[in-house]
Amino acid sequence: MVSDQGRAEIGLRRRQRIGPFLCWAVVFADIGTSVYYTPGILYGRFGTRAALFVGMTLLVFVLLAIKYAEVAARYPEGGGVVTVSTRAFHPFVGLAGGMFILVDYFLTAALSALSGVIYLSVVFKSLGAIVILGTVGALVILALLNLMGVKASAEASAIFAVTAGVLQLVVVAAVIMRLGPAHTFDAIHQVLAGPRLTPIFLLTGYAGAFLAFSGLESIAQLSPALADPRRRVANLGMGLVVITIALTSPLLTLWSTTLLGSHANSNQFVSLLADYAAGPALAWAVAISGALLLIFASNTALIGSYHVFLALTRMRFLPGVLARRNRWRDTPHWAIAVATVIPVAVVILARGSAGTLGDLYAFGLLGAFMLTSLSLDVIRWHERVPAIVMVVGIITTAAVTLAWLTNLFAKPLATIFGGGLALVGVGIGLTTYRRAHRDGVPAVFPHLLRDDRPPTLIARARRIGACYVLAVVPSEPGPAVALAKAAVEAAHNQPIVFLYRGQGLPRSGLPHLMEIVDPYLADGTAQNILGRVEREARTHGGHRKYIYVGKGTTAEAVGRIDAALQPMHTLVVDSPQERSTPTAPGRPARTTVDSVTILDYPRVS
């Protein structure tokens, strides 16, 4: 029975977690900033055709939003592209995904901070002469706040998101009133007029318009803080985001690029559109709210960056120095410093040009979209989802991949910058990983067993079927190594699955915004034990997979795995703890390895 106090604590934790509204607020506080700079960037390249391409991309955005909501529901530890690509393919693919999202975050931090300063210059004219200095100053201040341990919150996101979102809708309403209902969409004629649209121009515009939906990936990073049921919260939150973006982004792009024209400052389009429709009061309100939202989005990107650094460090892909915390505020100062220095350098090298930063954006943004979508398709395939779900998912992946490949050639600067940065990161990651494997205990990346998902084991994008040996690994190094030796001997080059029950993730509170909370990566004992098992089992000629159980009992886990994988042999260490755990029926065989007694339960037909 749960006591009244226990029920109260559970209720409090549920109330503290993020529901659909706060989910919308955090995601919109990221993706909703794109409308402040995307129309100007697209106008510089495609003129009044910008709205056409945003409209074309909107459908793919909706399909991607559905997939990202599913990723958030599937992986409560967070991590987004890093987690889903690791589960679908291999940890090395997860490393590449991590580099994609880092490039995306670096550009988000730089472009959002720059645009925030530009919009503030609508009100404070003197900022227009020191845009680069103001942007660098804003990024440094955000870094100092994170070093001091000042955390962004969902409630703060809600304030900024609601204010900016309402004002964006006010601008839409004001333009409709200014033009009159009969002439609201007359501007479409300007979009469709002009030279014939060639296939290359259409493809390039479609690929470039994805910038209007940057920030979509934040829902996956938000997953650890979502309330239950997580799938419902993610779907409702993303549904609200899709509705809000659909009501604002295409229309604001259409009117800013057709009604204002070349005489206006394209970097301040939304504020100037507000001035055109309702006067300077609304223009100032839009400028201030947009600037605050943009700077908040820059901070969110910075937070996301250093949390990805921390996750990749725990996966042994990045040097441990990045995870060091200072004694003053217990914050990861080196990770925060690197996450800040790169955007600062990018702003300076781009000379404060929003157009240049927008072009650089393409590689990481679309690379993360493409890899996340493809990885989810692979996992869906192995879980035998309905055919219509697979078909729609594959179409989505193909559409995003087409955009990514187009930008590889259409935006060579982005390819050189993003590709170069990603290659350097992958090189550092592989070198660090190989060194850790050579000099210490190997890194193991187990599948996480959850109550709401069947144990689907995938290796190199191939499903692992029935295993021959299921080995229940104890939490002591000596017996664990002895069990590994017995498992290899019993397997005869057939598949082995090693099952380990962890202690869960001890926490004193809820996850911070954008924090990646993987119970295995926080379980040092499990990493050490499974690493020793892997070192011993390297001689095994067949497949070997690892499963980590973060909650529940070993008996329940063994029962689920036994039913799913139907092992011919179940091995456990003969100890009071393991003997009390029900396993396979029948009398076990006993073997002794390194003075450790192993029980072998054969499968009864």
Coordinates of C-alpha atoms in Angstrom, one line a residue, residues 195-396:
P195 CA 10.3 34.0 -64.3
R196 CA 9.4 30.3 -64.7
L197 CA 10.3 28.2 -61.7
T198 CA 12.9 25.7 -62.8
P199 CA 13.3 22.3 -61.1
I200 CA 16.7 23.3 -59.7
F201 CA 15.4 26.6 -58.3
L202 CA 12.4 24.7 -56.7
L203 CA 14.7 22.1 -55.2
T204 CA 17.1 24.7 -53.8
G205 CA 14.3 26.8 -52.4
Y206 CA 12.7 23.8 -50.8
A207 CA 15.9 22.7 -49.2
G208 CA 16.7 26.2 -47.9
A209 CA 13.3 26.7 -46.4
F210 CA 14.0 24.1 -43.7
L211 CA 15.6 26.9 -41.8
A212 CA 12.1 28.0 -41.0
F213 CA 11.6 24.9 -38.8
S214 CA 14.9 24.7 -36.9
G215 CA 14.4 23.9 -33.3
L216 CA 12.2 20.9 -33.9
E217 CA 14.8 18.6 -32.3
S218 CA 14.3 20.2 -28.9
I219 CA 11.3 18.0 -28.1
A220 CA 13.6 14.9 -28.0
Q221 CA 16.0 16.6 -25.6
L222 CA 13.0 17.5 -23.4
S223 CA 11.9 13.9 -23.0
P224 CA 13.3 13.2 -19.5
A225 CA 11.2 16.0 -18.0
L226 CA 7.9 15.1 -19.7
A227 CA 5.0 14.0 -17.6
D228 CA 3.3 10.7 -18.0
P229 CA 1.8 9.4 -20.2
R230 CA 4.8 10.6 -22.2
R231 CA 3.4 9.7 -25.6
R232 CA 0.2 11.7 -25.0
V233 CA 2.1 14.7 -23.7
A234 CA 4.6 14.7 -26.6
N235 CA 1.8 14.3 -29.2
L236 CA -0.3 17.1 -27.7
G237 CA 2.6 19.4 -27.2
M238 CA 3.9 18.9 -30.8
G239 CA 0.3 19.3 -32.1
L240 CA 0.1 22.7 -30.5
V241 CA 3.5 23.6 -32.0
V242 CA 2.5 22.6 -35.5
I243 CA -0.8 24.6 -35.2
T244 CA 1.1 27.7 -34.0
I245 CA 3.8 27.5 -36.6
A246 CA 1.3 26.9 -39.4
L247 CA -0.6 30.0 -38.4
T248 CA 2.4 32.3 -38.2
S249 CA 5.5 31.3 -40.2
P250 CA 4.0 31.0 -43.8
L251 CA 1.9 34.1 -43.4
L252 CA 4.6 36.3 -41.8
T253 CA 7.0 35.2 -44.5
L254 CA 4.5 35.9 -47.3
W255 CA 3.7 39.4 -46.1
S256 CA 7.2 40.5 -45.0
T257 CA 8.7 39.5 -48.3
T258 CA 6.0 41.0 -50.5
L259 CA 4.6 44.0 -48.6
L260 CA 7.9 45.4 -47.3
G261 CA 10.2 44.7 -50.2
S262 CA 13.9 45.6 -50.7
H263 CA 13.7 49.0 -49.0
A264 CA 13.2 47.4 -45.6
N265 CA 15.9 45.9 -43.4
S266 CA 15.4 42.2 -44.0
N267 CA 16.9 41.2 -40.6
Q268 CA 14.0 43.0 -38.9
F269 CA 11.2 42.0 -41.2
V270 CA 8.6 40.9 -38.5
S271 CA 9.0 44.1 -36.5
L272 CA 8.8 46.2 -39.6
L273 CA 5.7 44.3 -40.7
A274 CA 4.1 45.1 -37.4
D275 CA 5.0 48.8 -37.9
Y276 CA 3.4 48.6 -41.4
A277 CA 0.2 47.0 -40.1
A278 CA -0.3 48.9 -36.7
G279 CA 2.4 51.4 -36.1
P280 CA 5.5 51.8 -33.9
A281 CA 3.9 50.6 -30.6
L282 CA 3.4 47.1 -32.0
A283 CA 6.7 47.2 -33.8
W284 CA 8.5 47.9 -30.5
A285 CA 6.6 45.2 -28.7
V286 CA 7.4 42.6 -31.4
A287 CA 11.0 43.7 -31.4
I288 CA 11.5 43.4 -27.6
S289 CA 9.5 40.1 -27.3
G290 CA 11.3 38.6 -30.3
A291 CA 14.7 39.7 -29.0
L292 CA 14.1 38.1 -25.6
L293 CA 12.8 34.9 -27.2
L294 CA 15.8 34.7 -29.5
I295 CA 18.3 35.2 -26.7
F296 CA 16.5 32.6 -24.7
A297 CA 16.7 30.2 -27.6
S298 CA 20.4 30.9 -27.8
N299 CA 20.7 29.9 -24.2
T300 CA 18.7 26.8 -24.8
A301 CA 21.1 25.8 -27.6
L302 CA 24.1 26.5 -25.4
I303 CA 22.6 24.2 -22.7
G304 CA 21.8 21.6 -25.3
S305 CA 25.4 21.7 -26.6
Y306 CA 27.1 21.1 -23.3
H307 CA 24.6 18.4 -22.3
V308 CA 25.5 16.6 -25.6
F309 CA 29.1 17.0 -24.7
L310 CA 28.5 15.4 -21.3
A311 CA 26.6 12.5 -22.8
L312 CA 29.3 11.8 -25.4
T313 CA 31.9 12.0 -22.6
R314 CA 30.1 9.4 -20.6
M315 CA 30.0 7.2 -23.8
R316 CA 33.8 7.6 -23.8
F317 CA 33.7 9.5 -27.2
L318 CA 35.1 12.7 -25.8
P319 CA 37.9 13.4 -23.3
G320 CA 36.9 13.3 -19.7
V321 CA 38.0 16.8 -19.1
L322 CA 34.8 18.1 -20.7
A323 CA 32.8 16.5 -17.8
R324 CA 34.8 18.0 -15.0
R325 CA 32.8 20.2 -12.7
N326 CA 34.0 23.2 -10.7
R327 CA 33.9 23.3 -6.9
W328 CA 32.2 26.7 -6.9
R329 CA 28.9 25.9 -8.5
D330 CA 29.3 22.2 -9.6
T331 CA 28.8 23.2 -13.2
P332 CA 30.7 21.6 -16.2
H333 CA 32.9 24.6 -16.9
W334 CA 35.0 23.2 -19.7
A335 CA 31.9 21.9 -21.6
I336 CA 30.2 25.3 -21.2
A337 CA 33.4 27.1 -22.3
V338 CA 33.7 25.0 -25.5
A339 CA 29.9 25.4 -26.2
T340 CA 30.3 29.1 -26.0
V341 CA 33.7 29.7 -27.8
I342 CA 32.6 28.1 -31.0
P343 CA 29.4 30.2 -31.6
V344 CA 31.4 33.3 -30.6
A345 CA 34.1 32.4 -33.2
V346 CA 31.4 31.7 -35.8
V347 CA 29.7 35.1 -35.3
I348 CA 33.1 36.9 -35.6
L349 CA 34.2 34.9 -38.7
A350 CA 30.7 35.5 -40.3
R351 CA 31.2 39.3 -39.6
G352 CA 27.7 39.4 -38.0
S353 CA 26.0 38.4 -41.2
A354 CA 22.7 36.6 -40.6
G355 CA 22.6 35.4 -44.2
T356 CA 26.0 33.7 -43.8
L357 CA 25.0 32.1 -40.6
G358 CA 21.8 30.9 -42.2
D359 CA 23.7 29.3 -45.0
L360 CA 26.0 27.5 -42.5
Y361 CA 23.0 26.2 -40.7
A362 CA 22.0 23.7 -43.3
F363 CA 24.5 20.9 -42.8
G364 CA 23.9 20.1 -39.1
L365 CA 20.2 20.9 -39.0
L366 CA 19.2 18.6 -41.9
G367 CA 21.8 16.0 -41.1
A368 CA 20.2 15.6 -37.6
F369 CA 16.7 15.5 -39.2
M370 CA 17.7 12.9 -41.7
L371 CA 19.6 10.6 -39.3
T372 CA 16.8 10.8 -36.7
S373 CA 14.1 10.0 -39.3
L374 CA 16.1 7.1 -40.8
S375 CA 17.0 5.6 -37.5
L376 CA 13.3 5.6 -36.4
D377 CA 12.4 3.9 -39.7
V378 CA 14.9 1.1 -38.9
I379 CA 13.5 0.6 -35.4
R380 CA 9.9 0.6 -36.7
W381 CA 10.8 -2.0 -39.3
H382 CA 12.2 -4.3 -36.7
E383 CA 9.2 -3.8 -34.5
R384 CA 6.8 -4.7 -37.4
V385 CA 4.7 -1.6 -37.3
P386 CA 1.8 -1.2 -39.7
A387 CA 2.7 -0.8 -43.4
I388 CA 1.1 2.7 -43.7
V389 CA 3.3 3.9 -40.8
M390 CA 6.4 2.6 -42.5
V391 CA 5.5 4.1 -45.9
V392 CA 4.8 7.5 -44.5
G393 CA 8.0 7.4 -42.4
I394 CA 10.1 6.4 -45.4
I395 CA 8.6 9.2 -47.5
T396 CA 9.5 11.6 -44.7

